[in-house]
Amino acid sequence: MNEDSESRIEAGTVVYDPRSDKVGEYRGNAGPYALLRPVSGGREWEARPESLRPATAEERLSAEVRAVNRRSSTPGYPALEAPAPEPVPGCTACAEFAAQRAGAEARCDASAATDAHVLLRRHLRRDHWGTHPRRTFRFVPYLITQDDTAEPEYEAYCVSGEEADCGAASGPCASPAAVEEWQRGHTRDTRHVRYRRSFTDYAVLEPEGTRRS
Ligand SMILES: [Zn+2]
Ligand SMILES: [Zn+2]
């Protein structure tokens, strides 16, 4: 990269460093060097700015998978070994990972299949399964973390009806199962079959670095 394109790299961009053959988050410049940090956090390293290019989707994916695997072998995180996860019907994210996995299996690409498998499992754990570990989204320079002092809320709202929505609502529930139970009851009573569902949680921002040990 020349001076012009280098100045266009924004902090937080994930780039590929050919010298170390690693993918890292661009943090800024230190003298003549670019400071990169592993996607999963950890010690920064110096790279030659002119050799950097934005990481491809595939490179970012495999760096993320390695990070997930590393965390999963850390105490406090559930292990990933379990039966092959099943996509949840109707969920586009699930469908995407399942299609990725099926495509990789069709190509006999075992490592891509494993990647898709790991990402599907993580998505299931985060977005579908009951008690999940706290969700953590990376956001430079703050970490956004689910606030576990406040329970997430699930809610359904009946949008059946020709001219106007029926409007019946479950009210905030503590679990998806409670919402489904309410939907079944409402459908039994009214034959209404269409609902809008929502999920609400609370998040806190913590300056990065305060959580590192
Ligand atoms: Zn899903
Ligand atoms: Zn209704």
mmCIF file of C-alpha atoms and ligand atoms in Angstrom:
data_model
loop_
_atom_site.group_PDB
_atom_site.id
_atom_site.type_symbol
_atom_site.label_atom_id
_atom_site.label_comp_id
_atom_site.label_asym_id
_atom_site.label_seq_id
_atom_site.Cartn_x
_atom_site.Cartn_y
_atom_site.Cartn_z
ATOM 1 C CA MET A 1 0.000 0.000 0.000
ATOM 2 C CA ASN A 2 1.258 3.477 -0.746
ATOM 3 C CA GLU A 3 0.916 6.495 1.512
ATOM 4 C CA ASP A 4 -2.493 7.386 0.102
ATOM 5 C CA SER A 5 -4.171 4.046 0.564
ATOM 6 C CA GLU A 6 -2.452 3.542 3.880
ATOM 7 C CA SER A 7 -4.068 6.638 5.283
ATOM 8 C CA ARG A 8 -7.421 5.224 4.252
ATOM 9 C CA ILE A 9 -7.132 2.197 6.562
ATOM 10 C CA GLU A 10 -9.420 2.871 9.443
ATOM 11 C CA ALA A 11 -8.641 1.647 12.913
ATOM 12 C CA GLY A 12 -10.514 -1.597 13.425
ATOM 13 C CA THR A 13 -10.160 -2.754 9.812
ATOM 14 C CA VAL A 14 -9.153 -6.386 9.558
ATOM 15 C CA VAL A 15 -6.088 -6.720 7.333
ATOM 16 C CA TYR A 16 -3.808 -9.486 6.078
ATOM 17 C CA ASP A 17 -0.114 -9.270 6.914
ATOM 18 C CA PRO A 18 1.856 -11.413 4.412
ATOM 19 C CA ARG A 19 5.068 -11.360 6.449
ATOM 20 C CA SER A 20 3.548 -13.090 9.469
ATOM 21 C CA ASP A 21 0.850 -14.785 7.354
ATOM 22 C CA LYS A 22 -1.681 -13.588 9.890
ATOM 23 C CA VAL A 23 -4.871 -11.597 9.935
ATOM 24 C CA GLY A 24 -5.127 -8.729 12.386
ATOM 25 C CA GLU A 25 -7.074 -5.675 13.337
ATOM 26 C CA TYR A 26 -5.373 -2.444 12.282
ATOM 27 C CA ARG A 27 -4.882 -0.268 15.356
ATOM 28 C CA GLY A 28 -2.912 2.643 13.994
ATOM 29 C CA ASN A 29 0.661 3.491 13.174
ATOM 30 C CA ALA A 30 3.680 3.417 15.449
ATOM 31 C CA GLY A 31 6.470 5.241 13.657
ATOM 32 C CA PRO A 32 7.058 3.513 10.324
ATOM 33 C CA TYR A 33 5.070 0.451 11.387
ATOM 34 C CA ALA A 34 1.415 -0.459 11.428
ATOM 35 C CA LEU A 35 0.201 -1.933 14.686
ATOM 36 C CA LEU A 36 -1.937 -5.033 14.254
ATOM 37 C CA ARG A 37 -3.736 -6.995 16.881
ATOM 38 C CA PRO A 38 -5.023 -10.580 16.714
ATOM 39 C CA VAL A 39 -8.750 -10.702 15.943
ATOM 40 C CA SER A 40 -9.350 -12.530 19.197
ATOM 41 C CA GLY A 41 -7.447 -9.935 21.205
ATOM 42 C CA GLY A 42 -3.993 -10.282 22.669
ATOM 43 C CA ARG A 43 -0.572 -8.890 21.977
ATOM 44 C CA GLU A 44 -0.154 -6.452 19.106
ATOM 45 C CA TRP A 45 2.504 -6.875 16.458
ATOM 46 C CA GLU A 46 4.227 -4.523 14.037
ATOM 47 C CA ALA A 47 3.837 -4.851 10.297
ATOM 48 C CA ARG A 48 5.004 -2.982 7.242
ATOM 49 C CA PRO A 49 2.078 -0.747 6.267
ATOM 50 C CA GLU A 50 2.833 -0.961 2.531
ATOM 51 C CA SER A 51 2.448 -4.749 2.526
ATOM 52 C CA LEU A 52 -0.998 -4.787 4.136
ATOM 53 C CA ARG A 53 -4.230 -5.367 2.336
ATOM 54 C CA PRO A 54 -7.774 -5.842 3.631
ATOM 55 C CA ALA A 55 -8.357 -9.457 4.629
ATOM 56 C CA THR A 56 -10.647 -11.500 2.406
ATOM 57 C CA ALA A 57 -13.921 -12.795 3.797
ATOM 58 C CA GLU A 58 -12.367 -16.258 3.941
ATOM 59 C CA GLU A 59 -9.309 -15.081 5.871
ATOM 60 C CA ARG A 60 -11.483 -13.219 8.351
ATOM 61 C CA LEU A 61 -13.692 -16.279 8.746
ATOM 62 C CA SER A 62 -10.860 -18.647 9.518
ATOM 63 C CA ALA A 63 -9.274 -16.173 11.958
ATOM 64 C CA GLU A 64 -12.621 -15.939 13.690
ATOM 65 C CA VAL A 65 -13.001 -19.690 13.805
ATOM 66 C CA ARG A 66 -9.553 -20.043 15.356
ATOM 67 C CA ALA A 67 -10.527 -17.428 17.938
ATOM 68 C CA VAL A 68 -13.747 -19.282 18.754
ATOM 69 C CA ASN A 69 -11.866 -22.538 19.123
ATOM 70 C CA ARG A 70 -9.254 -20.940 21.340
ATOM 71 C CA ARG A 71 -11.917 -19.440 23.598
ATOM 72 C CA SER A 72 -13.841 -22.695 23.723
ATOM 73 C CA SER A 73 -10.821 -24.432 25.185
ATOM 74 C CA THR A 74 -10.574 -21.744 27.855
ATOM 75 C CA PRO A 75 -12.177 -22.577 31.211
ATOM 76 C CA GLY A 76 -15.537 -20.859 31.541
ATOM 77 C CA TYR A 77 -16.514 -21.403 27.932
ATOM 78 C CA PRO A 78 -18.509 -24.444 26.908
ATOM 79 C CA ALA A 79 -16.675 -27.002 24.799
ATOM 80 C CA LEU A 80 -17.588 -27.285 21.166
ATOM 81 C CA GLU A 81 -17.627 -31.082 21.010
ATOM 82 C CA ALA A 82 -21.252 -32.138 20.735
ATOM 83 C CA PRO A 83 -23.519 -33.725 18.129
ATOM 84 C CA ALA A 84 -23.710 -31.952 14.759
ATOM 85 C CA PRO A 85 -25.890 -28.879 15.253
ATOM 86 C CA GLU A 86 -29.161 -28.651 13.394
ATOM 87 C CA PRO A 87 -30.195 -25.355 11.785
ATOM 88 C CA VAL A 88 -33.378 -23.810 13.185
ATOM 89 C CA PRO A 89 -36.098 -23.769 10.495
ATOM 90 C CA GLY A 90 -36.985 -20.277 9.322
ATOM 91 C CA CYS A 91 -33.764 -18.637 10.535
ATOM 92 C CA THR A 92 -31.777 -17.069 7.687
ATOM 93 C CA ALA A 93 -28.488 -17.092 9.600
ATOM 94 C CA CYS A 94 -28.875 -20.815 10.330
ATOM 95 C CA ALA A 95 -29.763 -21.482 6.696
ATOM 96 C CA GLU A 96 -26.665 -19.625 5.526
ATOM 97 C CA PHE A 97 -24.264 -21.579 7.759
ATOM 98 C CA ALA A 98 -25.984 -24.862 6.891
ATOM 99 C CA ALA A 99 -25.676 -24.079 3.166
ATOM 100 C CA GLN A 100 -21.985 -23.193 3.658
ATOM 101 C CA ARG A 101 -21.446 -26.489 5.432
ATOM 102 C CA ALA A 102 -23.346 -28.491 2.808
ATOM 103 C CA GLY A 103 -21.410 -26.774 0.021
ATOM 104 C CA ALA A 104 -18.089 -27.508 1.703
ATOM 105 C CA GLU A 105 -19.052 -31.132 2.268
ATOM 106 C CA ALA A 106 -20.039 -31.428 -1.379
ATOM 107 C CA ARG A 107 -16.590 -30.094 -2.345
ATOM 108 C CA CYS A 108 -14.994 -32.494 0.166
ATOM 109 C CA ASP A 109 -13.452 -29.452 1.841
ATOM 110 C CA ALA A 110 -13.226 -30.725 5.402
ATOM 111 C CA SER A 111 -11.682 -27.592 6.871
ATOM 112 C CA ALA A 112 -14.324 -25.276 5.385
ATOM 113 C CA ALA A 113 -17.020 -27.683 6.592
ATOM 114 C CA THR A 114 -15.566 -27.540 10.090
ATOM 115 C CA ASP A 115 -15.505 -23.742 9.954
ATOM 116 C CA ALA A 116 -19.166 -23.554 8.975
ATOM 117 C CA HIS A 117 -19.994 -26.125 11.620
ATOM 118 C CA VAL A 118 -18.269 -24.122 14.346
ATOM 119 C CA LEU A 119 -19.929 -20.878 13.292
ATOM 120 C CA LEU A 120 -23.371 -22.507 13.138
ATOM 121 C CA ARG A 121 -22.891 -23.908 16.601
ATOM 122 C CA ARG A 122 -21.806 -20.551 17.955
ATOM 123 C CA HIS A 123 -24.801 -18.848 16.348
ATOM 124 C CA LEU A 124 -27.153 -21.467 17.804
ATOM 125 C CA ARG A 125 -25.677 -21.021 21.226
ATOM 126 C CA ARG A 126 -25.895 -17.262 21.051
ATOM 127 C CA ASP A 127 -29.220 -16.787 19.371
ATOM 128 C CA HIS A 128 -31.363 -19.863 19.883
ATOM 129 C CA TRP A 129 -30.320 -21.804 22.921
ATOM 130 C CA GLY A 130 -31.573 -20.985 26.371
ATOM 131 C CA THR A 131 -28.899 -19.954 28.810
ATOM 132 C CA HIS A 132 -26.015 -18.755 26.705
ATOM 133 C CA PRO A 133 -22.735 -17.339 27.841
ATOM 134 C CA ARG A 134 -22.787 -13.560 27.778
ATOM 135 C CA ARG A 135 -22.749 -12.280 24.239
ATOM 136 C CA THR A 136 -19.745 -10.203 23.421
ATOM 137 C CA PHE A 137 -19.512 -8.063 20.283
ATOM 138 C CA ARG A 138 -16.280 -6.390 19.382
ATOM 139 C CA PHE A 139 -16.461 -2.655 18.940
ATOM 140 C CA VAL A 140 -13.314 -0.596 18.996
ATOM 141 C CA PRO A 141 -12.353 0.822 21.441
ATOM 142 C CA TYR A 142 -15.214 -0.412 23.625
ATOM 143 C CA LEU A 143 -16.469 -3.884 24.311
ATOM 144 C CA ILE A 144 -20.237 -4.176 24.185
ATOM 145 C CA THR A 145 -21.368 -6.861 26.531
ATOM 146 C CA GLN A 146 -24.769 -8.188 27.350
ATOM 147 C CA ASP A 147 -25.780 -6.849 30.749
ATOM 148 C CA ASP A 148 -26.410 -9.936 32.814
ATOM 149 C CA THR A 149 -27.963 -7.954 35.639
ATOM 150 C CA ALA A 150 -31.020 -7.503 33.396
ATOM 151 C CA GLU A 151 -32.879 -10.471 31.910
ATOM 152 C CA PRO A 152 -33.402 -10.513 28.142
ATOM 153 C CA GLU A 153 -37.067 -10.241 27.165
ATOM 154 C CA TYR A 154 -38.968 -12.110 24.481
ATOM 155 C CA GLU A 155 -42.304 -10.945 23.190
ATOM 156 C CA ALA A 156 -44.851 -11.752 20.491
ATOM 157 C CA TYR A 157 -47.515 -9.500 18.998
ATOM 158 C CA CYS A 158 -50.381 -10.837 16.908
ATOM 159 C CA VAL A 159 -50.437 -9.249 13.451
ATOM 160 C CA SER A 160 -53.300 -11.354 12.119
ATOM 161 C CA GLY A 161 -56.309 -9.532 10.754
ATOM 162 C CA GLU A 162 -57.411 -8.120 7.419
ATOM 163 C CA GLU A 163 -57.593 -4.385 7.985
ATOM 164 C CA ALA A 164 -55.807 -3.915 11.267
ATOM 165 C CA ASP A 165 -53.567 -6.079 13.399
ATOM 166 C CA CYS A 166 -55.307 -8.029 16.101
ATOM 167 C CA GLY A 167 -52.805 -6.455 18.482
ATOM 168 C CA ALA A 168 -52.894 -9.089 21.190
ATOM 169 C CA ALA A 169 -49.481 -9.331 22.840
ATOM 170 C CA SER A 170 -47.757 -11.792 25.087
ATOM 171 C CA GLY A 171 -46.104 -9.071 27.113
ATOM 172 C CA PRO A 172 -42.440 -9.484 28.044
ATOM 173 C CA CYS A 173 -41.514 -13.114 28.723
ATOM 174 C CA ALA A 174 -38.358 -14.543 30.200
ATOM 175 C CA SER A 175 -37.890 -17.221 27.541
ATOM 176 C CA PRO A 176 -38.772 -18.006 23.919
ATOM 177 C CA ALA A 177 -40.675 -21.052 25.210
ATOM 178 C CA ALA A 178 -43.046 -18.887 27.247
ATOM 179 C CA VAL A 179 -43.769 -16.765 24.169
ATOM 180 C CA GLU A 180 -44.468 -19.868 22.102
ATOM 181 C CA GLU A 181 -46.838 -21.157 24.726
ATOM 182 C CA TRP A 182 -48.745 -17.876 24.599
ATOM 183 C CA GLN A 183 -48.847 -18.023 20.771
ATOM 184 C CA ARG A 184 -50.261 -21.557 20.823
ATOM 185 C CA GLY A 185 -52.940 -20.495 23.259
ATOM 186 C CA HIS A 186 -53.857 -17.399 21.255
ATOM 187 C CA THR A 187 -53.994 -19.391 18.011
ATOM 188 C CA ARG A 188 -56.148 -22.027 19.672
ATOM 189 C CA ASP A 189 -58.578 -19.372 20.889
ATOM 190 C CA THR A 190 -58.682 -17.156 17.787
ATOM 191 C CA ARG A 191 -57.237 -19.155 14.839
ATOM 192 C CA HIS A 192 -54.822 -16.227 14.375
ATOM 193 C CA VAL A 193 -51.565 -17.529 12.945
ATOM 194 C CA ARG A 194 -49.284 -14.560 12.255
ATOM 195 C CA TYR A 195 -47.105 -12.899 14.885
ATOM 196 C CA ARG A 196 -44.325 -10.403 15.100
ATOM 197 C CA ARG A 197 -41.745 -11.486 17.620
ATOM 198 C CA SER A 198 -39.045 -9.458 19.271
ATOM 199 C CA PHE A 199 -36.083 -9.985 21.489
ATOM 200 C CA THR A 200 -34.783 -7.286 23.780
ATOM 201 C CA ASP A 201 -31.696 -7.240 25.864
ATOM 202 C CA TYR A 202 -29.552 -4.733 27.658
ATOM 203 C CA ALA A 203 -25.954 -4.023 26.859
ATOM 204 C CA VAL A 204 -23.165 -2.182 28.578
ATOM 205 C CA LEU A 205 -20.015 -0.695 27.064
ATOM 206 C CA GLU A 206 -16.745 -1.172 28.810
ATOM 207 C CA PRO A 207 -13.513 0.454 27.682
ATOM 208 C CA GLU A 208 -11.296 -2.144 26.108
ATOM 209 C CA GLY A 209 -8.470 -3.383 28.231
ATOM 210 C CA THR A 210 -10.351 -3.298 31.516
ATOM 211 C CA ARG A 211 -11.446 -6.892 30.972
ATOM 212 C CA ARG A 212 -8.050 -8.271 30.152
ATOM 213 C CA SER A 213 -6.329 -10.239 32.815
HETATM 214 ZN ZN ZN B 1 -30.433 -19.384 13.503
HETATM 215 ZN ZN ZN B 2 -54.716 -12.281 17.347
#
